[in-house]
């Protein structure tokens, strides 16, 4: 379970050009939920995702993941949480084009201290879940956009994280491929994964079980 209470995030804190991106935000996400966080560009969606994913820190409030308050954790402990509890899928895929499909999926395992099994076997299982096991050795640079996003999802789930964060995961895809990717997220959610999707696309949001809207840094 994720629990955020009265959280405020200010960029350039205490400087003349300070900008408050999140203001007194509170949010709870239950285990097994499929949640859409919606809002216009600049509303604070990506900032909230960076906080939830332990990528960014904040000044005020609290954020608790599975009973652990992350606010005062060291960078090393935050990195451990990111690696073990969070799977992140980005709009631009964030893959290494020079690597093969399976090499990209194995990247989180290289930093993991969890003993989950043999890296190649785990990567292949993740690729099977997204329907790309037959392309394991193919260079990522040779894939379509939809295939790249499936690789990104496989990489996000290979460490068996507690929850999956997706930042505009269909933003670079056509309508048909977007629908296929959302079906994949739905399947992962049905298998027990908590899924949080950041989107401005209401068609995408409507496929989630719950929607939360953010505007000018506040949940409305």
C-alpha positions as MATLAB code, in Angstrom:
seq = 'XXXXXXXXXXXXXXXXXXXXXXXXXXXXXXXXXXXXXXXXXXXXXXXXXXXXXXXXXXXXXXXXXXXXXXXXXXXXXXXXXXXXXXXXXXXXXXXXXXXXXXXXXXXXXXXXXXXXXXXXXXXXXXXXXXXXXXXXXXXXXXXXXXXXXXXXXXXXXXXXXXXXXXXXXXXXXXXXXXXXXXXXXXXXXXXXXXXXXXXXXXXXXXXXXXXXXXXXXXXX';
ca = [
       0.000    0.000    0.000;
       1.123    3.535   -0.826;
       0.114    6.429    1.402;
       0.958   10.088    0.756;
      -0.115   12.725    3.260;
       0.076   16.528    2.960;
       3.049   16.321    0.610;
       4.623   19.448   -0.866;
       7.347   19.502   -3.505;
       9.159   22.723   -4.421;
      11.849   22.940   -7.062;
      14.754   25.304   -6.233;
      13.582   25.252   -2.626;
      14.343   28.462   -0.673;
      15.724   30.176   -3.799;
      14.405   33.244   -5.586;
      13.180   31.100   -8.499;
      11.415   28.521   -6.305;
       8.421   26.801   -7.886;
       5.963   24.663   -5.935;
       4.940   21.763   -8.176;
       2.882   19.809   -5.607;
       0.867   21.460   -2.843;
      -0.453   19.582    0.179;
      -1.133   16.386   -1.795;
      -2.682   13.357   -0.097;
      -3.272   10.038   -1.863;
      -3.720    6.386   -0.937;
      -3.297    3.476   -3.341;
      -4.367    0.036   -2.166;
      -2.521   -3.123   -3.160;
      -3.925   -4.479   -6.426;
      -5.441   -1.196   -7.624;
      -5.272    0.077  -11.203;
      -5.248    3.850  -10.910;
      -5.039    6.664  -13.462;
      -3.623   10.037  -12.455;
      -4.922   12.550  -14.980;
      -4.416   16.236  -15.653;
      -3.237   18.772  -18.182;
       0.390   19.377  -19.103;
       2.147   21.095  -16.200;
      -0.451   19.985  -13.657;
       2.125   18.077  -11.583;
       1.491   14.519  -12.828;
       5.107   13.669  -13.633;
       6.366   15.275  -10.423;
       3.955   13.091   -8.465;
       5.165   10.034  -10.382;
       8.784   10.892   -9.565;
       7.858   11.130   -5.882;
       5.908    7.847   -5.936;
       8.808    6.156   -7.741;
      11.354    7.469   -5.186;
      13.172    9.291   -7.998;
      12.676   12.707   -6.417;
      12.563   13.976   -2.827;
      10.157   16.437   -1.193;
      10.219   19.022    1.602;
       7.009   18.508    3.557;
       4.575   15.722    4.310;
       5.003   11.960    4.360;
       5.151    9.096    1.884;
       4.845    5.532    3.160;
       5.454    2.423    1.030;
       4.425   -0.869    2.625;
       4.885    0.644    6.081;
       8.217    2.396    5.370;
       8.341    6.214    5.509;
      10.711    7.125    2.687;
      11.097   10.831    3.511;
      14.312   10.547    5.517;
      15.881    7.558    3.763;
      19.396    7.778    2.345;
      19.991    7.758   -1.415;
      21.217    4.156   -1.188;
      18.071    3.005    0.582;
      15.891    4.876   -1.906;
      17.761    3.184   -4.758;
      17.085   -0.198   -3.118;
      13.345    0.565   -2.923;
      13.317    1.705   -6.566;
      14.995   -1.503   -7.652;
      12.954   -3.921   -5.561;
       9.507   -2.361   -5.210;
       9.023   -0.111   -8.251;
       8.771   -0.916  -11.941;
       8.742    2.183  -14.171;
       7.581    2.438  -17.788;
       8.344    5.683  -19.650;
       6.696    7.250  -22.695;
       9.959    7.220  -24.672;
      10.692    3.597  -23.583;
      14.155    4.532  -22.147;
      15.785    1.462  -23.675;
      19.396    1.019  -24.807;
      19.198    0.659  -28.589;
      22.598   -1.049  -28.839;
      21.447   -3.844  -26.527;
      19.308   -6.816  -27.453;
      15.787   -7.199  -26.080;
      16.829   -9.632  -23.346;
      19.859   -7.513  -22.369;
      17.547   -4.539  -21.799;
      15.171   -6.603  -19.675;
      18.042   -7.914  -17.548;
      19.310   -4.435  -16.577;
      17.374   -4.171  -13.249;
      18.624   -7.615  -12.248;
      22.207   -6.377  -12.489;
      21.501   -3.990   -9.599;
      19.269   -6.230   -7.529;
      20.291   -7.875   -4.279;
      17.127   -9.960   -4.197;
      17.751  -13.626   -4.987;
      15.015  -14.233   -7.513;
      16.728  -16.773   -9.770;
      18.940  -16.861  -12.833;
      18.839  -13.512  -14.691;
      18.324  -14.932  -18.191;
      15.542  -17.233  -17.039;
      13.801  -14.374  -15.218;
      14.152  -12.104  -18.259;
      12.695  -14.771  -20.530;
       9.728  -15.258  -18.186;
       9.088  -11.490  -18.253;
       9.286  -11.487  -22.054;
       6.859  -14.404  -22.219;
       4.371  -12.384  -20.155;
       4.472   -9.541  -22.695;
       4.499  -11.825  -25.729;
       8.040  -11.121  -26.942;
      10.008  -14.234  -25.995;
      10.613  -14.952  -29.708;
      12.435  -11.612  -30.091;
      14.777  -11.994  -27.102;
      17.976  -11.741  -29.151;
      16.806   -9.017  -31.528;
      18.417   -5.542  -31.248;
      16.015   -3.037  -29.707;
      16.786   -0.623  -32.555;
      14.978   -3.004  -34.942;
      11.691   -3.027  -33.000;
       8.441   -1.128  -33.562;
       7.178    1.367  -30.985;
       4.698   -1.124  -29.567;
       7.359   -3.804  -29.270;
       9.703   -1.363  -27.524;
       6.998   -0.529  -24.994;
       6.455   -4.237  -24.329;
      10.192   -4.602  -23.699;
       9.989   -1.645  -21.295;
       7.116   -3.341  -19.466;
       9.049   -6.627  -19.284;
      11.989   -4.743  -17.794;
       9.629   -3.102  -15.276;
       8.240   -6.436  -14.036;
      11.394   -8.599  -14.153;
      12.240   -7.847  -10.505;
       8.690   -8.703   -9.373;
       8.034   -5.179   -8.024;
       5.216   -4.244   -5.642;
       3.806   -1.746   -8.119;
       4.206   -0.533  -11.690;
       4.346    3.157  -12.618;
       3.688    4.157  -16.218;
       4.282    7.731  -17.397;
       2.179    8.419  -20.533;
       2.869    4.839  -21.698;
       0.756    5.201  -24.852;
       1.769    8.756  -25.743;
       4.114    7.720  -28.569;
       1.890    4.937  -29.941;
      -0.948    4.699  -32.461;
      -4.509    3.949  -31.331;
      -4.417    0.195  -32.009;
      -1.056   -0.317  -30.320;
      -2.158    1.868  -27.389;
      -5.161   -0.386  -26.866;
      -2.917   -3.478  -26.902;
      -0.557   -1.947  -24.327;
      -3.488   -1.047  -22.050;
      -4.757   -4.628  -22.328;
      -1.336   -5.780  -21.150;
      -1.457   -3.446  -18.127;
      -4.954   -4.748  -17.357;
      -3.704   -8.342  -17.488;
      -0.827   -7.484  -15.137;
      -3.283   -5.836  -12.767;
      -5.555   -8.892  -12.841;
      -2.546  -11.028  -11.915;
      -2.170   -8.957   -8.732;
       0.119   -6.087   -9.696;
      -0.676   -2.567   -8.523;
      -0.626   -0.318  -11.597;
      -0.493    3.499  -11.578;
      -0.745    5.238  -14.954;
       0.006    8.917  -15.512;
      -1.916   10.159  -18.531;
      -3.710   13.081  -20.137;
      -5.625   10.652  -22.388;
      -9.109    9.994  -21.014;
      -9.465    6.894  -23.213;
      -6.500    5.404  -21.364;
      -7.774    6.621  -17.981;
     -11.188    5.048  -18.566;
      -9.556    1.605  -18.683;
      -8.396    2.034  -15.084;
     -10.538    1.201  -12.062;
     -10.086    4.617  -10.438;
      -9.152    8.093  -11.639;
      -7.518   10.892   -9.667;
      -7.251   14.342  -11.225;
      -4.465   16.774  -10.455;
      -4.503   20.477  -11.354;
      -1.966   23.173  -10.477;
      -0.186   20.793   -8.130;
      -3.294   19.805   -6.155;
      -5.545   16.763   -6.283;
      -9.035   17.999   -7.057;
];
